[in-house]
Coordinates of C-alpha atoms in Angstrom, one line a residue:
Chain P
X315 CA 53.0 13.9 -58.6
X316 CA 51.6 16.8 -61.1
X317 CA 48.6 17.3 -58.5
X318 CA 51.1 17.4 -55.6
X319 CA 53.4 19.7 -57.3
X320 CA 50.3 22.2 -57.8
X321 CA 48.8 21.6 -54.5
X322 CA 52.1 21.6 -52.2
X323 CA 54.7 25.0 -52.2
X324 CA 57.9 22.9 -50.7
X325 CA 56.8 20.2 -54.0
X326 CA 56.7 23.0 -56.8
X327 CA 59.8 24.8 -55.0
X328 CA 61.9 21.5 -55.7
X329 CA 60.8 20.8 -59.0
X330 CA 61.2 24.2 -60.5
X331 CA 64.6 24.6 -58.8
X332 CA 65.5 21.0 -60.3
X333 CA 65.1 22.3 -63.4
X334 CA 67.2 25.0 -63.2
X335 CA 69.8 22.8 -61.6
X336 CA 69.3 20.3 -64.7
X337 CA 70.7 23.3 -66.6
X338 CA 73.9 24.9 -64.9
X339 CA 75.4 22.0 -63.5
X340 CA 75.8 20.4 -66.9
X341 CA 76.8 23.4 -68.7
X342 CA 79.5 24.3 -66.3
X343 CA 80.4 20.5 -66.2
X344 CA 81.3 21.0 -69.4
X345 CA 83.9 23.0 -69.8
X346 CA 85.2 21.3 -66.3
X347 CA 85.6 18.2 -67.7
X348 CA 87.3 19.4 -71.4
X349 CA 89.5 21.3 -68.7
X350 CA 90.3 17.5 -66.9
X351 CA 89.1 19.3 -63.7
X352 CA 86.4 16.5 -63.0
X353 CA 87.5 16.5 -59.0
X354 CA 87.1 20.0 -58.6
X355 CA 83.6 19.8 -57.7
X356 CA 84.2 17.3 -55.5
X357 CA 86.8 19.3 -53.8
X358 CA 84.2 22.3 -53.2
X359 CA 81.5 20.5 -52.4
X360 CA 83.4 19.3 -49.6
X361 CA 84.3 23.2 -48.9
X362 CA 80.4 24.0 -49.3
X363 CA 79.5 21.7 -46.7
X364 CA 81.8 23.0 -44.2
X365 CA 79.9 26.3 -44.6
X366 CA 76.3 24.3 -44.4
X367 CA 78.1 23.2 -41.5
X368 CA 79.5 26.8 -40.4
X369 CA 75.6 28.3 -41.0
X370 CA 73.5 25.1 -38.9
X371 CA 76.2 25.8 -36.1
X372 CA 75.6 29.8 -35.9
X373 CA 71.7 28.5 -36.2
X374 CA 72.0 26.0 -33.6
X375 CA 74.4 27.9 -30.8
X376 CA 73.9 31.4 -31.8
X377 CA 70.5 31.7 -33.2
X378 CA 71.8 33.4 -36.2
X379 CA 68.9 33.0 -39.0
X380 CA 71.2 33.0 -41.9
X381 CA 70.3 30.1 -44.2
X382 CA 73.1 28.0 -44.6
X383 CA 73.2 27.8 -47.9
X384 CA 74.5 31.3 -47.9
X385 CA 77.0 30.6 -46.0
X386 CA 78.1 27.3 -48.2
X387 CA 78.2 29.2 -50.6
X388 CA 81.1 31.8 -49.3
X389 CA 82.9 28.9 -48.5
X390 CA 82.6 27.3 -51.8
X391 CA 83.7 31.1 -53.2
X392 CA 86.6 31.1 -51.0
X393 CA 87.7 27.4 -51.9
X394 CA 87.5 28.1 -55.3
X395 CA 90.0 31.3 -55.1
X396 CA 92.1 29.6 -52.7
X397 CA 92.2 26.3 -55.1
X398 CA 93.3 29.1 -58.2
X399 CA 96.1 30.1 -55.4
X400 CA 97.2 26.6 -55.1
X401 CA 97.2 26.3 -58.6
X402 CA 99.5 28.8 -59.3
X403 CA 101.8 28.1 -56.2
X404 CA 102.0 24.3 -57.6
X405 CA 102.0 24.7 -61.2
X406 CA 104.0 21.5 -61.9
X407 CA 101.6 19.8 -59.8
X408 CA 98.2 21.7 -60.2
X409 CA 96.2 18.3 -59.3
X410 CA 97.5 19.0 -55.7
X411 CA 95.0 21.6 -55.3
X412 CA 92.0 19.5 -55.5
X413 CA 93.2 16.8 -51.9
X414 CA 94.0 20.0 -49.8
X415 CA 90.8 21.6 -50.5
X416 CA 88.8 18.4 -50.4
X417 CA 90.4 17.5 -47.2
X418 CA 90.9 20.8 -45.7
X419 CA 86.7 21.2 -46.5
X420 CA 85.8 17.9 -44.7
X421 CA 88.5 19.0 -41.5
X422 CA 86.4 22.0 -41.5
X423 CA 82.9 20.2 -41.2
X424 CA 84.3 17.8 -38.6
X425 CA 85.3 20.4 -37.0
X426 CA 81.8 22.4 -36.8
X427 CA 79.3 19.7 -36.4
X428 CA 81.3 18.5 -33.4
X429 CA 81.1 21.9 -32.1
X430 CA 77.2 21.6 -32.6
X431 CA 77.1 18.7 -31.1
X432 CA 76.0 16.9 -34.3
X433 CA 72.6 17.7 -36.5
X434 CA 70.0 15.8 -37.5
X435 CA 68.1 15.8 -40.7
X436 CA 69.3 19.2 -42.0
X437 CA 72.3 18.0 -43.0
X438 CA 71.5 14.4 -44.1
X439 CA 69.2 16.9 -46.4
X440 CA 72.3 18.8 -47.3
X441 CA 74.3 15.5 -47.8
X442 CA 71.8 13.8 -49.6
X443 CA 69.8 16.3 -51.5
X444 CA 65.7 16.1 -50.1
X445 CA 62.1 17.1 -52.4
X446 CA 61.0 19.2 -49.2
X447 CA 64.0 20.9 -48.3
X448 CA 63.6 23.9 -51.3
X449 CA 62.1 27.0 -49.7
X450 CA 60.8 29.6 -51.4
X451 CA 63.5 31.9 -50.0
X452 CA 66.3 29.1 -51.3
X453 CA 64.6 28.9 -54.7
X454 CA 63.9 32.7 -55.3
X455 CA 67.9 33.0 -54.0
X456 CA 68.9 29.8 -56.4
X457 CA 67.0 31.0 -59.0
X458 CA 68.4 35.0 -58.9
X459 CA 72.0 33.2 -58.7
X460 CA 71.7 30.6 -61.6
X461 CA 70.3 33.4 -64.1
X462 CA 73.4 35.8 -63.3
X463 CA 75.6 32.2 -64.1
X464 CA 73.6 31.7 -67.6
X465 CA 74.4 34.9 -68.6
X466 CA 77.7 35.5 -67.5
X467 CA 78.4 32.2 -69.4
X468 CA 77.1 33.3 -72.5
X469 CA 79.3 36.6 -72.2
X470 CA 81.9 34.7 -72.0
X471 CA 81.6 31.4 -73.8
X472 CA 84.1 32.1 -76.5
X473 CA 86.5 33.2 -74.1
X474 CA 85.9 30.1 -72.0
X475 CA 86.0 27.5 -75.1
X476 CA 89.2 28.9 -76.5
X477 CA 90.7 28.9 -73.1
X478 CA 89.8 25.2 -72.7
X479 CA 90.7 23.8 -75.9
X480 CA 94.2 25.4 -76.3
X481 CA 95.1 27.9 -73.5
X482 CA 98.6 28.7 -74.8
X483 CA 96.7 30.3 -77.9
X484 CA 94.2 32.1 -76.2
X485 CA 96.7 33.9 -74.1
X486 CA 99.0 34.7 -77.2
X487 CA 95.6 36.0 -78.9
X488 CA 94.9 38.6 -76.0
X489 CA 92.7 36.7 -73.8
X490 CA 93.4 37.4 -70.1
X491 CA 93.4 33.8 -69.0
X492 CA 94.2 34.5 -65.4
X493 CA 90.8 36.3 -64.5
X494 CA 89.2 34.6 -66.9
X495 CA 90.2 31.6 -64.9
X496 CA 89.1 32.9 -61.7
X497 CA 85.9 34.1 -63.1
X498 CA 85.3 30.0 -64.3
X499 CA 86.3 28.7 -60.8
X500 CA 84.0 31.0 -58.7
X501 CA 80.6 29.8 -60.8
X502 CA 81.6 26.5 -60.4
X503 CA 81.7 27.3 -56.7
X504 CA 78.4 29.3 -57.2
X505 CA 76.6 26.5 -59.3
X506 CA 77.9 23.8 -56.8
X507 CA 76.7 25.8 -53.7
X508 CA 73.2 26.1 -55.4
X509 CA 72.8 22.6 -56.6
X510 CA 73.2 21.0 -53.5
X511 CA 69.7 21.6 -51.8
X512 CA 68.5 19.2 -54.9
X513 CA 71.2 16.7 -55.2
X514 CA 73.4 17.0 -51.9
X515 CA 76.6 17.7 -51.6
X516 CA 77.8 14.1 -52.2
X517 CA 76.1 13.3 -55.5
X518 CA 76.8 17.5 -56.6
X519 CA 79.7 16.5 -58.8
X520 CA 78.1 13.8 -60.5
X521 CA 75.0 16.0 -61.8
X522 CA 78.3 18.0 -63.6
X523 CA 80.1 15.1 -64.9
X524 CA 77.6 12.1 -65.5
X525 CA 75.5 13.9 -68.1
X526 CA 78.3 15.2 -69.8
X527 CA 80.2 11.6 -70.1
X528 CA 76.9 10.5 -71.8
X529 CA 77.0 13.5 -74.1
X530 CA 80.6 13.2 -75.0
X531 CA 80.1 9.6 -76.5
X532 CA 77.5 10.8 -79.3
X533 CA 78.4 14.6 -79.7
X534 CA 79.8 16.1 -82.6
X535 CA 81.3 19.3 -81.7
X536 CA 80.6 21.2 -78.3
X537 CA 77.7 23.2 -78.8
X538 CA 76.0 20.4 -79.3
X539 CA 77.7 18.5 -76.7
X540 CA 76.5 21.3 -74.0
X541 CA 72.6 20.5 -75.6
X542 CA 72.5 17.0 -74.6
X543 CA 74.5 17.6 -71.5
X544 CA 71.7 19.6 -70.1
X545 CA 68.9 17.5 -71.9
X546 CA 70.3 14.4 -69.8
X547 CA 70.4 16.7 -66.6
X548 CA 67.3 17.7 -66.8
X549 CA 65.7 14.1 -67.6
X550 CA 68.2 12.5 -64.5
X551 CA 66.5 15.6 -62.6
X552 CA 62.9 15.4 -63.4
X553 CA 62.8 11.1 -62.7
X554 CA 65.5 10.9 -60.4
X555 CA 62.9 13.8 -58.1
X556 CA 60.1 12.0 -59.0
X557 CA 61.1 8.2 -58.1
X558 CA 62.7 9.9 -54.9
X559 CA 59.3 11.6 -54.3
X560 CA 57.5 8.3 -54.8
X561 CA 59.8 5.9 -52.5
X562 CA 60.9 8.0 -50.1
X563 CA 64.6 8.3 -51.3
X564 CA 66.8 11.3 -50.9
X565 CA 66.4 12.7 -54.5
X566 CA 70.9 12.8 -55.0
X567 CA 71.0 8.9 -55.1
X568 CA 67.7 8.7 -57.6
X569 CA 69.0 11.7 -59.5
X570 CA 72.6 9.9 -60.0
X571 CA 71.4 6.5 -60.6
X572 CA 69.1 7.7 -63.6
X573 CA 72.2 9.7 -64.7
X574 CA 74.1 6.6 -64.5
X575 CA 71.6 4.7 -66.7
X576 CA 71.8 7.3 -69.6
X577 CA 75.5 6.8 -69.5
X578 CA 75.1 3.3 -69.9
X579 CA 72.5 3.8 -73.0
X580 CA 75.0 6.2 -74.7
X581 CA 77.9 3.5 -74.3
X582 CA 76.0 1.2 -75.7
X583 CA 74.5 3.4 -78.2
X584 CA 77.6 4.8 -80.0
X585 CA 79.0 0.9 -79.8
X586 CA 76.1 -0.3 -81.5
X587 CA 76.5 2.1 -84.2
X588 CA 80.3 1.6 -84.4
X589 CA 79.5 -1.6 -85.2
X590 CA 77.2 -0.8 -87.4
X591 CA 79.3 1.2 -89.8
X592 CA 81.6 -1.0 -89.6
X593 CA 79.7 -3.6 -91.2
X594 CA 78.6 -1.6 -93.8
X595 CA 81.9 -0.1 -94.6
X596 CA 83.2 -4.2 -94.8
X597 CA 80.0 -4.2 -97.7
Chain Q
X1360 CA 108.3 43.6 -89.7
X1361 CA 110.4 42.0 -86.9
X1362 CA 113.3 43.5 -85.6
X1363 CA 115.3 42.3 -82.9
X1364 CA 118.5 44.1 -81.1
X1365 CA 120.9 42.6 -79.2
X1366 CA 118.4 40.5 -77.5
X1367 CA 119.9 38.2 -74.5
X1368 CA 117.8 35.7 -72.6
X1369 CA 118.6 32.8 -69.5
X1370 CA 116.9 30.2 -67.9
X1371 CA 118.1 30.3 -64.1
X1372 CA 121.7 30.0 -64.7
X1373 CA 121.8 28.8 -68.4
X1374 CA 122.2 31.6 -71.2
X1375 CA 119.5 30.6 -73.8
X1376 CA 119.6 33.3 -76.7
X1377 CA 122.8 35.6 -77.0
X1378 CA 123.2 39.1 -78.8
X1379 CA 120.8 38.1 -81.1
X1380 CA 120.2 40.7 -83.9
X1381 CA 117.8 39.9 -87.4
X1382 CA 115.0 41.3 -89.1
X1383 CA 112.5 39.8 -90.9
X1384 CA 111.4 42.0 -93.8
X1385 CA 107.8 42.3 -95.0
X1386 CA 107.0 39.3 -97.5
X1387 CA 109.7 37.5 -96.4
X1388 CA 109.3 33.2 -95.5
X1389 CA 111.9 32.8 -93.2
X1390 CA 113.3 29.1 -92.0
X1391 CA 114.6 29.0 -88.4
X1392 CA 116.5 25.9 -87.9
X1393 CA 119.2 24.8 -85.3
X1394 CA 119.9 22.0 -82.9
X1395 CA 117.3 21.3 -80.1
X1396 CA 117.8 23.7 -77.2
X1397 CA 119.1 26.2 -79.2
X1398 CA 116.7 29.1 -78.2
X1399 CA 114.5 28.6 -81.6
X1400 CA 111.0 28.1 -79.2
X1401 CA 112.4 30.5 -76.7
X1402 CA 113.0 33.3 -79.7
X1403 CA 109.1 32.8 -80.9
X1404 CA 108.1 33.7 -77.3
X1405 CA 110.1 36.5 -77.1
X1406 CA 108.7 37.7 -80.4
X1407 CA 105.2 36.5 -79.1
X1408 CA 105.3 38.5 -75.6
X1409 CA 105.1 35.6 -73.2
X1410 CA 108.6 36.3 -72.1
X1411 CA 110.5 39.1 -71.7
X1412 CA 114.4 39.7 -72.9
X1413 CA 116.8 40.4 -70.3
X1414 CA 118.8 42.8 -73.0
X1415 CA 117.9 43.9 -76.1
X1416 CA 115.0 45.1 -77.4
X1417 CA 112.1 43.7 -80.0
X1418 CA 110.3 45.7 -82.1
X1419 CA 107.0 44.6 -84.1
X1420 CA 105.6 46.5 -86.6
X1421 CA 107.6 49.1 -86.4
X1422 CA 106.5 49.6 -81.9
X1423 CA 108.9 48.5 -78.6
X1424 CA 107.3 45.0 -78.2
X1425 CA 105.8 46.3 -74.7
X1426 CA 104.0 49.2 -76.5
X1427 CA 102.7 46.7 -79.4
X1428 CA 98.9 45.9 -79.0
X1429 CA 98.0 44.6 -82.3
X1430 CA 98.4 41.1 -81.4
X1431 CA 95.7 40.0 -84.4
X1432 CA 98.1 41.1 -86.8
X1433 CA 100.4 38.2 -86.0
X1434 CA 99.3 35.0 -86.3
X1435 CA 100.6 32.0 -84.9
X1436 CA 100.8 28.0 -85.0
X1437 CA 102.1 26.2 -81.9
X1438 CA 104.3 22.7 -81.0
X1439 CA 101.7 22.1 -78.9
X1440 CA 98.8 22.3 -81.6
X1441 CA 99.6 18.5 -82.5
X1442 CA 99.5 17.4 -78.9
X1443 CA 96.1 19.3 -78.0
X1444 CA 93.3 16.8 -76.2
X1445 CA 92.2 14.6 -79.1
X1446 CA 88.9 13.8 -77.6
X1447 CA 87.6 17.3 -77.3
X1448 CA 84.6 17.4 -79.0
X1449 CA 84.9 20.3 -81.2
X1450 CA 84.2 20.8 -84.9
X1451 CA 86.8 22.0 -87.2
X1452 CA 84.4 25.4 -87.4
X1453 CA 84.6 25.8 -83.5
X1454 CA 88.1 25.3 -83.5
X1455 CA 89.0 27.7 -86.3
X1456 CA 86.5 30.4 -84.7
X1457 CA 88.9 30.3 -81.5
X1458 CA 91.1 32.6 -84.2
X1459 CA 88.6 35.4 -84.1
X1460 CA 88.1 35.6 -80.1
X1461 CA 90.1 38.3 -79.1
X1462 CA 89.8 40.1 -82.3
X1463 CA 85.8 40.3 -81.7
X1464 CA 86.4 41.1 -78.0
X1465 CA 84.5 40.4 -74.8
X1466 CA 80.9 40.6 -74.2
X1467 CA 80.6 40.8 -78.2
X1468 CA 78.7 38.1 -79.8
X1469 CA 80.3 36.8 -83.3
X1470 CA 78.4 38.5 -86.2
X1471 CA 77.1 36.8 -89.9
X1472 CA 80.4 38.4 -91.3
X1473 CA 82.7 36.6 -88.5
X1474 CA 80.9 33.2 -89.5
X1475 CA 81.3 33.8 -93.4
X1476 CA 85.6 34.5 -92.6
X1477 CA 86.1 31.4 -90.4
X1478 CA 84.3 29.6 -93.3
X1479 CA 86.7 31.1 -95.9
X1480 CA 89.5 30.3 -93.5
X1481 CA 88.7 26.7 -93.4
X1482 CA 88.4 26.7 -97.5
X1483 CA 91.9 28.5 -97.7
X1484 CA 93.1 25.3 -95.8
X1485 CA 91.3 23.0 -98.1
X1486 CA 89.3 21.6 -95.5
X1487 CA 85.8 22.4 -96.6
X1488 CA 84.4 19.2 -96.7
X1489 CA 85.7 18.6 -92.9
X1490 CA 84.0 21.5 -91.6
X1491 CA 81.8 19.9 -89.3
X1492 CA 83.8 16.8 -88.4
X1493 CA 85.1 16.6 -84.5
X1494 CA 89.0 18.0 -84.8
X1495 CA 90.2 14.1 -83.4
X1496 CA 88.9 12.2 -86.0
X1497 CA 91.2 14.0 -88.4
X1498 CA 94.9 13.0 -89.5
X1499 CA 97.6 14.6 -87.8
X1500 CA 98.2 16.8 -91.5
X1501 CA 94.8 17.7 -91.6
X1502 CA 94.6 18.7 -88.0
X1503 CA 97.6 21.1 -88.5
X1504 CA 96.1 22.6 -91.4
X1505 CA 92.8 23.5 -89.1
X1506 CA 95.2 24.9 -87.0
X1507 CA 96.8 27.3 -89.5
X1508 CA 93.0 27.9 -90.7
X1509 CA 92.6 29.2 -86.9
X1510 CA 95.4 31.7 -87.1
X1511 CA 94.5 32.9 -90.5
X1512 CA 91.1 33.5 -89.7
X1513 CA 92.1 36.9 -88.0
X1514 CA 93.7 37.9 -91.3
X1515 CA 97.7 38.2 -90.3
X1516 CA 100.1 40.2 -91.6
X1517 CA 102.5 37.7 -89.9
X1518 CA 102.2 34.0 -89.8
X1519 CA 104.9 32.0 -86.9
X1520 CA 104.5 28.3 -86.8
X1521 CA 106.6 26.5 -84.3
X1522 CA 107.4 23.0 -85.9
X1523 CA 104.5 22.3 -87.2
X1524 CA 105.2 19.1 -89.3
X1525 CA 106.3 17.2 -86.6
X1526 CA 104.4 13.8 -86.8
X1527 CA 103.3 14.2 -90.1
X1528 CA 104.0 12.0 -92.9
X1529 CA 106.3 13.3 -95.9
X1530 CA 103.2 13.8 -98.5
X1531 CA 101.2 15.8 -96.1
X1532 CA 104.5 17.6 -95.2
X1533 CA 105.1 18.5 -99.1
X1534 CA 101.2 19.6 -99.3
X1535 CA 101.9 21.7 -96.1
X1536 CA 104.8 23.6 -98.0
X1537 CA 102.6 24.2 -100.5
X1538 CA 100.0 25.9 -98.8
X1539 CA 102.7 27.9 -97.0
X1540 CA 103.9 29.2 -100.2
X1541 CA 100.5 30.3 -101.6
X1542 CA 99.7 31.8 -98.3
X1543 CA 103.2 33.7 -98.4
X1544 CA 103.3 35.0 -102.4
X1545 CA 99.7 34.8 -103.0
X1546 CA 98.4 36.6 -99.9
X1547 CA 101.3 38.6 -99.0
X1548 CA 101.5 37.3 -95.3
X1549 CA 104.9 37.3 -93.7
X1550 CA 105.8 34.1 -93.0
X1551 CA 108.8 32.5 -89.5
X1552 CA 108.8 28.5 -89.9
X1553 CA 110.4 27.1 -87.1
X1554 CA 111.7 23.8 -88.2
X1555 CA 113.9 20.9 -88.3
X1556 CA 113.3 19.7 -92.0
X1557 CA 115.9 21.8 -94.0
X1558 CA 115.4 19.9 -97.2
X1559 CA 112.1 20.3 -98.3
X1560 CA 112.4 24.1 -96.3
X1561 CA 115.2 25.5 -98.5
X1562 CA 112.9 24.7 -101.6
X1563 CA 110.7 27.4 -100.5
X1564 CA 112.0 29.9 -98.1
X1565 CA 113.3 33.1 -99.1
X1566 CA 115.4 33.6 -95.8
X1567 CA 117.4 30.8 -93.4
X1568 CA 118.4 31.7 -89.9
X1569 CA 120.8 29.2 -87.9
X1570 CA 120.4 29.4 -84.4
X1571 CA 122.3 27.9 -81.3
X1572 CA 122.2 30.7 -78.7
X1573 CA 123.8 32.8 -80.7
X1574 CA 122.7 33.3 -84.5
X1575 CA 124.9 31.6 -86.6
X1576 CA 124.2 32.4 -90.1
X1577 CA 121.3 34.5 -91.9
X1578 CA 121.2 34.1 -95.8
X1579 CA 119.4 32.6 -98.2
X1580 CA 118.7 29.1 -98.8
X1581 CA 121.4 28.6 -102.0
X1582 CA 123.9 30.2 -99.8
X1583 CA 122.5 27.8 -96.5
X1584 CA 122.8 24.7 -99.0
X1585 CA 126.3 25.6 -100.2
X1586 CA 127.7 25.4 -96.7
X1587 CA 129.7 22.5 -96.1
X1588 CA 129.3 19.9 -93.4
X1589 CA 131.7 20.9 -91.7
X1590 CA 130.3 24.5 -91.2
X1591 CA 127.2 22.9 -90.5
X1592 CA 128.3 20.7 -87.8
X1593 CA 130.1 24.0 -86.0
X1594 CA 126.3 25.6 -85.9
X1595 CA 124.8 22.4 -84.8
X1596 CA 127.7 21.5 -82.2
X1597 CA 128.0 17.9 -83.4
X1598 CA 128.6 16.2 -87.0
X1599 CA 125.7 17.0 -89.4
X1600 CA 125.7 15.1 -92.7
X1601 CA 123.4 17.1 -95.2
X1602 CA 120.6 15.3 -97.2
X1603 CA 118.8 16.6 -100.0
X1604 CA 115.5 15.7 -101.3
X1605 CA 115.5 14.4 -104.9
X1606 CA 112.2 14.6 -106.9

C-alpha cells in the first residue's frame, strides 16, 4: 500500500487524514466517556448526517457545490448546542437529550434523501467511511479544523479534567462550567463531523469510545490514559485503512473491528495480570 | 471571617434557613451539627455562592458575598467527594492539581512551582507514598484525605468540609480529626466542619453551632456537652440520647 499511497493523491489524502483522525477522536472520547456521555456521539452523528444529507440534496437539485461535509458539520454544531439546551431544560433527566437528537437527526435525513430521490455511493461513503472519498479540499479543511481542536484542548485541559472529575468543585473554584460545557459539546460536534469521511457516520462513535475502553483497563491516571487512547486509534486507523484498502471493505467496519480486537487484548491483559499478582501476593 | 445577617432561605414553599445570624472568627474550628434537613448543606452554599439568600446578607472576608472574588482563599471539601466516579482514572496528583485550576487561570499552563505545592499538598495529607496510585483504588479515608489535599493546595485561609467522614471507619475518622487539628493550630487555617459525629467533634472544635432552620445554640463545646437531653432533643425535634467517646 506504501507505493500506492505515494503514487495515488485520493490514497495519501486518506491516510494522512486517518492519522489525524486517530488522534482527536480518542482524545475527545475521553473526557466523553469520564463524563458517561458515550451516546452523545452517536446522537450527532445522526445530526451530521442529516446535513451530508441537507449538502448531497442542494448538490443534487440545486447544483449548489458546497461539500457536504460543511454542511454536516453545522448540523452537528447546531445539535450539539441544542443537545446543551435540552440538557438544561431536563436537568433531572439529562439522558433525554441524547433520543431526541438522535432521532430528530435521522427524521431529518429521511426526510432529505427522500426529497433527493435517494443517493448512491456518496452516502454509503458517508455511512460507511471509504479510502477514496478524502479530497484534498476535505483533508486540507479536516486538517485546518482538527489543529484548531488540539489546541483549544490543550488551553483548556485543566479546565476540562476538573470539570469532569468533580463538576460541583470546579464551579465552587471559579470555573465557568456552563461555557466551558458548550465549548466541550461543539468540538465533539467538530471532531465527529470531521471523522466521518474516514470511519462513517455509523462507526464515528466507536473510533471515540472503543480505544478509550481499551485504555481505561491498563491506565494509571488520565494523562496516560489519553496516550494509549490515541496510540490504539491510530493503530485501529492505520490497519483497519489498510485491510479495507486491501479487500475492498468500507474502511468504518475494518477500522472498528481492529478496535474491537485491542479491547479484547486489554481485557485479557489486565486479567491475566490480576491473576498474576494474585498469585504472588498468596506466596 | 464569615459573617452572616439575618439570612432567610426557602425551597418552593418550604422555609429552609431562618434569621440566621453567626460569625466565624479568624482561627476558629467550628462544628455545625443538627438534624438532617436542617439547612446545614443549604448554609455552606450560601456561604459558597451557589445560592443566593432571600434576606439577609453574607459577608466573607470582610466584602458583600456578591462583591467577594477571592474564591481561592476558601477552600472547600464536598458530600459528594466520597461518592465521585470510582473508576476515573486519575492519580492522586491529577486529582489534587484540580485545587490549583482556577487559581492558575485559563489559557495558563501549570508552572515547576504549581507542581512542587500540589506535591507538598499531598505530603501535608500524608499521602506521599499514594501519589501516583489511581484515586479508586484507595480507601474511602484515604480518598477523603486527597480530597482535603485538593483544597489545601490553593493555600486557604478558610477550610468548609461538608460531612466528610461519612463512610469511614472510626480509626480513619480519629486520624482525620487529627489532621484537622494540625491544619487548624498549626497552619492557621480557619476551619466549618459540617458533621453528624458530635463526640469525637467536641474534642477538637473550638466553636459548635446547632442548626434546625433556625440557629439553635452557638457556644463552645463544654458548654454544647453540658446541655441536657432534653435541650438536645428540642434542637434536634425528636429524643436525642448523648454518647460520649471514652478512650
Amino acid at each position: 500500500m506504501l507505493a500506492d499511497i505515494i503514487q495515488f493523491d485520493f490514497l495519501r489524502n486518506t491516510f494522512l487524514t486517518g492519522i489525524i483522525v486517530g488522534i482527536i477522536a480518542p482524545l475527545l472520547g475521553t473526557f466523553i466517556i469520564v463524563r458517561r456521555l458515550s451516546l452523545i456521539a452517536d446522537a450527532l452523528s445522526h445530526v451530521t448526517l442529516a446535513g451530508i444529507a441537507f449538502g448531497l440534496l442542494l448538490e443534487k437539485k440545486y447544483m449548489v457545490t458546497l461539500s457536504p461535509l460543511y454542511s454536516g458539520m453545522a448540523f452537528s454544531v447546531m445539535g450539539s448546542i441544542f443537545i446543551e439546551k435540552l440538557r438544561r431544560v431536563y436537568q433531572a433527566y439529562q439522558e433525554l437529550a441524547i433520543p431526541i437528537i438522535l432521532s430528530g437527526g435521522v427524521g431529518l435525513s429521511v426526510i432529505f434523501i427522500s426529497l433527493a430521490d435517494g443517493f448512491n455511493t456518496d452516502l454509503f461513503n458517508y455511512l460507511f467511511g471509504s479510502v477514496s472519498a478524502v479530497s484534498k479540499n476535505d483533508f486540507l479543511m479536516i486538517t485546518g479544523i482538527s489543529i484548531v481542536i488540539m489546541i483549544v484542548i490543550t488551553l483548556f485541559y485543566k479546565e476540562l479534567f476538573s470539570l469532569s472529575f468533580d463538576e460541583e468543585h470546579a464551579t465552587v473554584s471559579g470555573i465557568h462550567a456552563k461555557w466551558i460545557h458548550l465549548l466541550f459539546i461543539v468540538l465533539t460536534a467538530l471532531v465527529i463531523a470531521v471523522s466521518i469521511r474516514i470511519v462513517g457516520v455509523l462507526l464515528v462513535s466507536a473510533l471515540m469510545t472503543l480505544p478509550v475502553a481499551a485504555s481505561m483497563r491498563i491506565a494509571k491516571g488520565f494523562k496516560q490514559m489519553i496516550g494509549f487512547s490515541i496510540a490504539f486509534g491510530e493503530i485501529a486507523v492505520i490497519i483497519g485503512l489498510i485491510s479495507g484498502y486491501y479487500f475492498s471493505i468500507p474502511p468504518g467496519g475494518t477500522i472498528v473491528m481492529v478496535a474491537i480486537i485491542i479491547l479484547l487484548l486489554s481485557i485479557s491483559v489486565k486479567r491475566i495480570t490480576f491473576r498474576t499478582q494474585r498469585k504472588r501476593d498468596r506466596k | 471571617m464569615i459573617t452572616m445577617k439575618d439570612v432567610s432561605f426557602h425551597y418552593e414553599n418550604k422555609d429552609v434557613l431562618k434569621n440566621i445570624n453567626f460569625e466565624i472568627p479568624r482561627g476558629a474550628f467550628m462544628g455545625l451539627v443538627g438534624p438532617n434537613g436542617g439547612g446545614k448543606t443549604t448554609l455552606i452554599k450560601l456561604i459558597l455562592g451557589l445560592l443566593k439568600p432571600d434576606k439577609g446578607d453574607i459577608f466573607l472576608f470582610g466584602e458583600p458575598i456578591h462583591k467577594f472574588k477571592a474564591w481561592n482563599k476558601i477552600g472547600f471539601v464536598s458530600q459528594k467527594s466520597n461518592s465521585f466516579n470510582k473508576g476515573f482514572p486519575a492519580t492522586v496528583y491529577e486529582v489534587v492539581s484540580m485545587g490549583l485550576t482556577a487559581k492558575i487561570g485559563y489559557f495558563k499552563f501549570p508552572t515547576k512551582r504549581h507542581k512542587q505545592k500540589v506535591l507538598h499538598a499531598i505530603d501535608q495529607v500524608g499521602m506521599k507514598e499514594y501519589t501516583y496510585e489511581n484515586i479508586g483504588n484507595l480507601s474511602g479515608g484515604q480518598q477523603q484525605r486527597v480530597f482535603i489535599a485538593r483544597s489545601l493546595v490553593s493555600e486557604p485561609e478558610l477550610l468548609i468540609l461538608d460531612e466528610p467522614t461519612v463512610g469511614v471507619d472510626y480509626e480513619n475518622v480519629q486520624r482525620f480529626y487529627e489532621l484537622l487539628h494540625d491544619l487548624n493550630t498549626k497552619k492557621n487555617i480557619t476551619l466549618l466542619l459540617v458533621t453528624h459525629d458530635t463526640g469525637t467533634m467536641t474534642e477538637y472544635a473550638t466553636d459548635i453551632v446547632c442548626l434546625n432552620q433556625t440557629l439553635h445554640f452557638h457556644g463552645d463545646p463544654e458548654a454544647y456537652c453540658s446541655l441536657s437531653e432534653t435541650e438536645l432533643s428540642k434542637f434536634y425535634g425528636h429524643p436525642v440520647n448523648l454518647v460520649t467517646h471514652e478512650h
